[in-house]
PDB file of C-alpha atoms in Angstrom:
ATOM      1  CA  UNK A   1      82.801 114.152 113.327  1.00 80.00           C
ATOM      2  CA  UNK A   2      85.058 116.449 111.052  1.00 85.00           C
ATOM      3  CA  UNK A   3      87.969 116.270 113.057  1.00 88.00           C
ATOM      4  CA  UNK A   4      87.866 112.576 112.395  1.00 90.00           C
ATOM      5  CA  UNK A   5      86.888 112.527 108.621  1.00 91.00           C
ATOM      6  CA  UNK A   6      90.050 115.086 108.239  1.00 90.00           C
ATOM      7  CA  UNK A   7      92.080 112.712 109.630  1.00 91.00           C
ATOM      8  CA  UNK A   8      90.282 109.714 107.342  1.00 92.00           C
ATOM      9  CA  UNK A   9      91.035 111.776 104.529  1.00 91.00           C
ATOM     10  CA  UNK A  10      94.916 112.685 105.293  1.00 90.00           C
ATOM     11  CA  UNK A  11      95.420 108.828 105.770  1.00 94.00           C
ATOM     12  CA  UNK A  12      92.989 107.963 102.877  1.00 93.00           C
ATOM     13  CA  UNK A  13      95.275 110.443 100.729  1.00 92.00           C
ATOM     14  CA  UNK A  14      98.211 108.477 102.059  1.00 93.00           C
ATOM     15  CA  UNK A  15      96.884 104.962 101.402  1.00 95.00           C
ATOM     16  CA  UNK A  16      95.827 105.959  97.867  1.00 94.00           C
ATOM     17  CA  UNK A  17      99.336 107.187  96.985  1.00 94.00           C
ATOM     18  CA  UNK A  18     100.956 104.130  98.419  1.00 95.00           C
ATOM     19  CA  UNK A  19      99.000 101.931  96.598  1.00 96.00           C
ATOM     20  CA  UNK A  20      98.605 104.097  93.226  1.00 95.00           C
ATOM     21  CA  UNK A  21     102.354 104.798  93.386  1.00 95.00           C
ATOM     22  CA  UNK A  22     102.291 100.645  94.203  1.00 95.00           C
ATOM     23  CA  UNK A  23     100.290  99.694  91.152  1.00 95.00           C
ATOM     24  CA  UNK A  24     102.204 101.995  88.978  1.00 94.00           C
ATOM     25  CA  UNK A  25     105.636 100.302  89.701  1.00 94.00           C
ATOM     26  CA  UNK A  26     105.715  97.367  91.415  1.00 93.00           C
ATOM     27  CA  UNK A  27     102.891  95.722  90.021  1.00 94.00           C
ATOM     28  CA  UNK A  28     103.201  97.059  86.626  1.00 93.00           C
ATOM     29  CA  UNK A  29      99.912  98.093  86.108  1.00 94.00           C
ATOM     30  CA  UNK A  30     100.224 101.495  85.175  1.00 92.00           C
ATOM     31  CA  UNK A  31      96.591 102.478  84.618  1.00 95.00           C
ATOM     32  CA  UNK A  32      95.463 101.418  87.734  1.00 95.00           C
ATOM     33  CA  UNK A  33      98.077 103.294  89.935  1.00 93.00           C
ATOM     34  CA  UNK A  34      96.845 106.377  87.479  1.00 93.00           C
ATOM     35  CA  UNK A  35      93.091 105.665  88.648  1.00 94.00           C
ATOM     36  CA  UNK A  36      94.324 105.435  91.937  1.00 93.00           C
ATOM     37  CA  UNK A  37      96.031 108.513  92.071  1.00 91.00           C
ATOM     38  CA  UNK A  38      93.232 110.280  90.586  1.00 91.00           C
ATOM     39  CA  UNK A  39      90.814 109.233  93.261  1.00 91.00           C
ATOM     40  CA  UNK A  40      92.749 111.453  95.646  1.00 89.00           C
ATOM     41  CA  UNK A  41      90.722 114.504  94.578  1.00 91.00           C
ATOM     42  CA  UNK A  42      87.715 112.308  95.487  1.00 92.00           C
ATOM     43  CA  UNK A  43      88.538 112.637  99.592  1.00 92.00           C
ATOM     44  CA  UNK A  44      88.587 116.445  99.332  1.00 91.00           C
ATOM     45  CA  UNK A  45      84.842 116.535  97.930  1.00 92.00           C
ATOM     46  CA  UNK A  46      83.688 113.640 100.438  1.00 92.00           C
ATOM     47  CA  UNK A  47      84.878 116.084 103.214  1.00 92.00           C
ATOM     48  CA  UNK A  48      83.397 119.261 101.272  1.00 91.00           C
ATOM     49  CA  UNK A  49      79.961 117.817 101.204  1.00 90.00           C
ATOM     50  CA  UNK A  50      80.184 116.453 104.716  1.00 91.00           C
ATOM     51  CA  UNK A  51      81.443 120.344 106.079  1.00 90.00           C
ATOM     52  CA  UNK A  52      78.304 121.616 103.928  1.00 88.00           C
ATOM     53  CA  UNK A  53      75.678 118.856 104.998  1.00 87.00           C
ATOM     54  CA  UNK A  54      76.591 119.430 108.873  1.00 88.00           C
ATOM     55  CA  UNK A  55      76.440 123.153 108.723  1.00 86.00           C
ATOM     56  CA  UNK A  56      73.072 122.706 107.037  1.00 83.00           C
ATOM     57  CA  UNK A  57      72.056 120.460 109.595  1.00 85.00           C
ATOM     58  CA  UNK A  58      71.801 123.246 112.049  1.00 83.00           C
ATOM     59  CA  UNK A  59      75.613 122.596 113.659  1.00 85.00           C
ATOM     60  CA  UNK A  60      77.767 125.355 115.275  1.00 87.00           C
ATOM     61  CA  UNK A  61      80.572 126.882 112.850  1.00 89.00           C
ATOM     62  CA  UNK A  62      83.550 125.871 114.451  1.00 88.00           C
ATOM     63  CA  UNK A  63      86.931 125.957 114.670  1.00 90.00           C
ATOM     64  CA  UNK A  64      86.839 122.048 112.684  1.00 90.00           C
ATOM     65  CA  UNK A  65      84.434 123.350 109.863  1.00 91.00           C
ATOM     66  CA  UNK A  66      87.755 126.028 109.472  1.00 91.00           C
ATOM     67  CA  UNK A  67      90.207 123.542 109.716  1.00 92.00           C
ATOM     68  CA  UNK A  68      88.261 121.180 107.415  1.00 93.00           C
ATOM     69  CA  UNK A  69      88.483 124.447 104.805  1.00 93.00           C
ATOM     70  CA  UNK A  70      92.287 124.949 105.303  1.00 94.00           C
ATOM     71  CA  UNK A  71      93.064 121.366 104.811  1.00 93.00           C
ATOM     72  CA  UNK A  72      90.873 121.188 101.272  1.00 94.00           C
ATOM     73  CA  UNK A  73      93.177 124.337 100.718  1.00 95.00           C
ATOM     74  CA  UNK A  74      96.524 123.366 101.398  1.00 94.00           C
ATOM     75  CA  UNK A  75      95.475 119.711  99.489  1.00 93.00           C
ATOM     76  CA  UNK A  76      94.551 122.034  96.184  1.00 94.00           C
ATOM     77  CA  UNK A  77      97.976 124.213  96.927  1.00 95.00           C
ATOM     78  CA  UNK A  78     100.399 121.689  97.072  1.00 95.00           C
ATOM     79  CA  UNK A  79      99.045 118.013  96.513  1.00 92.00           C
ATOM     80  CA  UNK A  80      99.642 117.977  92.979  1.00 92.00           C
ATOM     81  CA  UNK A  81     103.765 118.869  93.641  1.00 94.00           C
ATOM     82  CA  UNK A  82     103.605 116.380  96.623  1.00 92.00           C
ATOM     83  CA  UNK A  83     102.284 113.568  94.038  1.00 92.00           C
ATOM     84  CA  UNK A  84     104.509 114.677  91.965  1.00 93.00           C
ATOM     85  CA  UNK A  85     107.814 114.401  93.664  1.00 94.00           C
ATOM     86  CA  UNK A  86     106.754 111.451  94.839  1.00 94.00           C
ATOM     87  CA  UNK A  87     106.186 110.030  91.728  1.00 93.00           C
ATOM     88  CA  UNK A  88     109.300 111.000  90.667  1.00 94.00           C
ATOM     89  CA  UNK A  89     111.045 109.233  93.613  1.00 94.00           C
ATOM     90  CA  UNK A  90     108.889 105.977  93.081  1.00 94.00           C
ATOM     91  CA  UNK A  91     109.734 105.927  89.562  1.00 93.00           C
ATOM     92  CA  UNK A  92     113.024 106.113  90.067  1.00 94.00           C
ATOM     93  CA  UNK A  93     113.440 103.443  92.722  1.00 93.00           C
ATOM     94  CA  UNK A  94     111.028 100.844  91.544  1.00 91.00           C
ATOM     95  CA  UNK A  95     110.763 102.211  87.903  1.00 88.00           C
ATOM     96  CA  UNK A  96     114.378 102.314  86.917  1.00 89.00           C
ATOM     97  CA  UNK A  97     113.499 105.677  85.561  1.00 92.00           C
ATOM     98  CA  UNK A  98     116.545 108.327  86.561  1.00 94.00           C
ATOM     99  CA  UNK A  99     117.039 110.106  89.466  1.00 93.00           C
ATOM    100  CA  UNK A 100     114.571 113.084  89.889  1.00 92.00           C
ATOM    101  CA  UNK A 101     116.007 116.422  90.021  1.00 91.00           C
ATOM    102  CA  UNK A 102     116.780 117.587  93.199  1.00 91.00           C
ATOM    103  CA  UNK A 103     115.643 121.665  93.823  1.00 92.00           C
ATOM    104  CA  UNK A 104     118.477 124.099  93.679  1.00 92.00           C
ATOM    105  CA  UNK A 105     120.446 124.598  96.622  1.00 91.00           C
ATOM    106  CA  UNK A 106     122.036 128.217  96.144  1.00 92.00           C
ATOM    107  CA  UNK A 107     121.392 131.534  94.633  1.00 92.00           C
ATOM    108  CA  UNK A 108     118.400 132.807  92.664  1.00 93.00           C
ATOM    109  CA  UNK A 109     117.707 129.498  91.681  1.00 93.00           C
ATOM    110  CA  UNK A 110     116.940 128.552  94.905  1.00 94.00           C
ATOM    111  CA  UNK A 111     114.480 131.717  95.356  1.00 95.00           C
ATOM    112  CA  UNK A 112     112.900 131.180  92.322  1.00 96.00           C
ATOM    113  CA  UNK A 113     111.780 127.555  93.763  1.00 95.00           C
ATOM    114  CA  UNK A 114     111.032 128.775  96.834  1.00 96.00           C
ATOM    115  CA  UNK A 115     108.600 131.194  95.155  1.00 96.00           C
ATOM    116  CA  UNK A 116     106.803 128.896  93.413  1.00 96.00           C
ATOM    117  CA  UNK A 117     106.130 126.622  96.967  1.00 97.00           C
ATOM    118  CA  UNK A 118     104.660 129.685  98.416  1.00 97.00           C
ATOM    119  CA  UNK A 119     102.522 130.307  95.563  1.00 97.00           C
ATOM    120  CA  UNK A 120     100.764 126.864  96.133  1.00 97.00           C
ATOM    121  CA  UNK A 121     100.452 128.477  99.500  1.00 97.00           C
ATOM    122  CA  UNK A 122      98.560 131.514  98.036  1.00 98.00           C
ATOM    123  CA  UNK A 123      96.370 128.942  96.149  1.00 97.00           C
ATOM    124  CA  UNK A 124      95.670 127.525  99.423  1.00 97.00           C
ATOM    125  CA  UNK A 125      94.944 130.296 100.915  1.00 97.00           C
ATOM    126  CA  UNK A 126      92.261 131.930  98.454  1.00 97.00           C
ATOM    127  CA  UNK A 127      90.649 128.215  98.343  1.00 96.00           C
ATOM    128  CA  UNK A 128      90.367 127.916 101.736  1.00 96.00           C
ATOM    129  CA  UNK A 129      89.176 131.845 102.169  1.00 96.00           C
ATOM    130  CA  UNK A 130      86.738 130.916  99.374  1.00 96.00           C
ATOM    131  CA  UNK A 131      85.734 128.343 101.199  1.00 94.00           C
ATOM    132  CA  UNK A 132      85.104 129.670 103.934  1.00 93.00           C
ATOM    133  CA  UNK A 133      82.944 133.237 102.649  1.00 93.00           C
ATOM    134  CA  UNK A 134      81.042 130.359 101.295  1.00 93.00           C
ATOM    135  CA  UNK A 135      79.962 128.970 104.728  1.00 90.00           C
ATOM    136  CA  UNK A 136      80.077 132.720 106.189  1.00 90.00           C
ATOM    137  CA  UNK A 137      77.044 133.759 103.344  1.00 91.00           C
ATOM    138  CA  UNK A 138      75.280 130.115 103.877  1.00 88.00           C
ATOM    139  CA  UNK A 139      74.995 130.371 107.731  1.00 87.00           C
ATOM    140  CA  UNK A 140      74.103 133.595 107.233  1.00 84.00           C
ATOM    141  CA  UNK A 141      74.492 134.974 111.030  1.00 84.00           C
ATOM    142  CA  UNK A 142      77.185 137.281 111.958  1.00 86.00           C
ATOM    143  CA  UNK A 143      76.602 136.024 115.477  1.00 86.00           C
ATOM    144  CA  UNK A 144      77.724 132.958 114.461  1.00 84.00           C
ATOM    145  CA  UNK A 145      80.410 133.005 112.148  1.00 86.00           C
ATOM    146  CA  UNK A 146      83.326 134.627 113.866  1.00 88.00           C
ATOM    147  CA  UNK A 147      85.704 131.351 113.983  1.00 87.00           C
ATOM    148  CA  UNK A 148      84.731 130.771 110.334  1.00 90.00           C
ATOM    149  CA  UNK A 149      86.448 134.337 110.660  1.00 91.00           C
ATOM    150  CA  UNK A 150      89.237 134.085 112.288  1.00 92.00           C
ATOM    151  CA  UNK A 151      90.073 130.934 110.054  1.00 93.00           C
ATOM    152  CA  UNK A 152      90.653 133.199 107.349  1.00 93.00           C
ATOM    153  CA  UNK A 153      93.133 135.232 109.260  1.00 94.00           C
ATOM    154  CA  UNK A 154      94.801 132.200 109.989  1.00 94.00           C
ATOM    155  CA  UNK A 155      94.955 131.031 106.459  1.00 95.00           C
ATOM    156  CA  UNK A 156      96.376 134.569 105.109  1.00 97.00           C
ATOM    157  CA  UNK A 157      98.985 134.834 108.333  1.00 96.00           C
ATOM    158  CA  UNK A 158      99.928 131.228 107.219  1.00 96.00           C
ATOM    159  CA  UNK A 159     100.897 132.592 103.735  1.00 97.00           C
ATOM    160  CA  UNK A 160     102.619 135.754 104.299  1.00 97.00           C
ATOM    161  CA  UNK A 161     104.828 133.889 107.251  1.00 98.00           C
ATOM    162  CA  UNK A 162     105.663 131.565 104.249  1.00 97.00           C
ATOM    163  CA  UNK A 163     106.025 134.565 102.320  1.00 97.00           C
ATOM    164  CA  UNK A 164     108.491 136.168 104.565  1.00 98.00           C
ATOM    165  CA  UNK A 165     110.919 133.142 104.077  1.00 97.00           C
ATOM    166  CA  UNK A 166     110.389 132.581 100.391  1.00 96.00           C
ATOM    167  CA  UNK A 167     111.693 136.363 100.265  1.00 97.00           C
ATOM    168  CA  UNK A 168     113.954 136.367 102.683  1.00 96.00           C
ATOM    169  CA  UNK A 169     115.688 133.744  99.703  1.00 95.00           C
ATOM    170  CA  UNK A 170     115.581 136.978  97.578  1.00 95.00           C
ATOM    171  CA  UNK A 171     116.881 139.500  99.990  1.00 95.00           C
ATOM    172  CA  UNK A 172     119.774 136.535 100.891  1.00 93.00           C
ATOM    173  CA  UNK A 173     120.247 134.486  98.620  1.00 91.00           C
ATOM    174  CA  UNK A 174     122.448 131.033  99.864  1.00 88.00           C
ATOM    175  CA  UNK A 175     125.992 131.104  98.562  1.00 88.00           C
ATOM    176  CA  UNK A 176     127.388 127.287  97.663  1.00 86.00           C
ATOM    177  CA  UNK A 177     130.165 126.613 100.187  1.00 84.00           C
ATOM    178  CA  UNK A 178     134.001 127.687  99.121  1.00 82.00           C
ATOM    179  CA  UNK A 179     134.606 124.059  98.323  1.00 77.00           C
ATOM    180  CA  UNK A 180     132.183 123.025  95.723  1.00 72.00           C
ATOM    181  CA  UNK A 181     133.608 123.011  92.596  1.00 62.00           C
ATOM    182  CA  UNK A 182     132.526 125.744  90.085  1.00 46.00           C
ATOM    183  CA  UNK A 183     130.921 123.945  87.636  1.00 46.00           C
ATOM    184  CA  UNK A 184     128.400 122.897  90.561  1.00 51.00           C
ATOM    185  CA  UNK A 185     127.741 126.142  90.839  1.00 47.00           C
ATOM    186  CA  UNK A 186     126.915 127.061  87.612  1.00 45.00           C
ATOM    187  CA  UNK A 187     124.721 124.431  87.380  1.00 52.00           C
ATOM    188  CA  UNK A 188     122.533 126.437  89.931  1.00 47.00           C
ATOM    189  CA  UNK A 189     122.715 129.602  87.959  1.00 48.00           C
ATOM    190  CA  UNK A 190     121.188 128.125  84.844  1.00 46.00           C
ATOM    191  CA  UNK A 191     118.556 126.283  86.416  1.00 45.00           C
TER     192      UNK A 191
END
């Protein structure tokens, strides 16, 4: 049953960007796109109370009460900047509002960005080992908790393998190609 309302709730998160993003620009009702788009928090505590009212209900902590922890995670670490950028893309295509800006490509600029993507991974992570600790304390049986356990590890490996890329940005940064014309170029140091 949570395997299933995890996948009802990535395509509800879907649906209700299509058709907030929808509203917003092709309809040209602005307000109700907005409403919309703020229902998408709404999925995340329909599957929160559904993880919490099946544990209480005696069931087995499994690996989909984990997974149903990581994806409530990853949704608070980076749905906000996926809304976002889509936004930004709707808006420009339907909205006739200006292209959006495009991350850097080179240099510290482009660390600097990919810092700030794995820090919606750390957010993630710490929700989703909240989360979890939270289930761990409230089924309250070491005997039973060990893949609520191991979910955590998998959360925290998740982030430092992101981690390990976002840095390796630092240790080598990208160089813009011999071709590209300065000026390009020092557009990416100033950003």
């Amino acid at each position: 049953m949570i395997v299933a309302l995890i996948a009802a709730c990535e395509i509800g998160f879907w649906v209700l960007l299509a058709a907030g993003l929808a509203f917003r620009y092709l309809l040209r009702m602005p307000r109700t796109g907005l409403a919309l788009l703020l229902c998408e928090p709404l999925l995340e505590v329909v599957l929160l109370v559904a993880t919490a009212l099946d544990l209480k209900n005696g069931a087995e902590p499994n690996w989909t009460h984990g997974l149903a922890a990581l994806y409530i995670g990853y949704t608070v670490g980076h749905g906000h900047r996926t809304v976002k950028w889509l936004d930004g893309h709707a808006a420009h295509r339907f909205g006739g509002a200006p292209p959006p800006v495009k991350p850097p490509r080179y240099g510290m600029a482009r660390a600097r960005h990919e810092g700030k993507v794995w820090t919606g991974t750390l957010v993630g992570a710490a929700v989703a080992t909240a989360l979890l600790q939270i289930a761990i304390w409230y089924v309250d049986d070491p005997s039973r908790v060990t893949s609520l356990e191991s979910w955590r590890y998998a959360a925290w490996r998740a982030a430092g393998i992101h981690g390990l890329v976002a840095l390796s940005y630092w240790i080598w940064p990208r160089k813009p190609p011999a071709g590209e014309p300065a000026v390009a170029q020092e557009k990416e140091r100033v950003r």
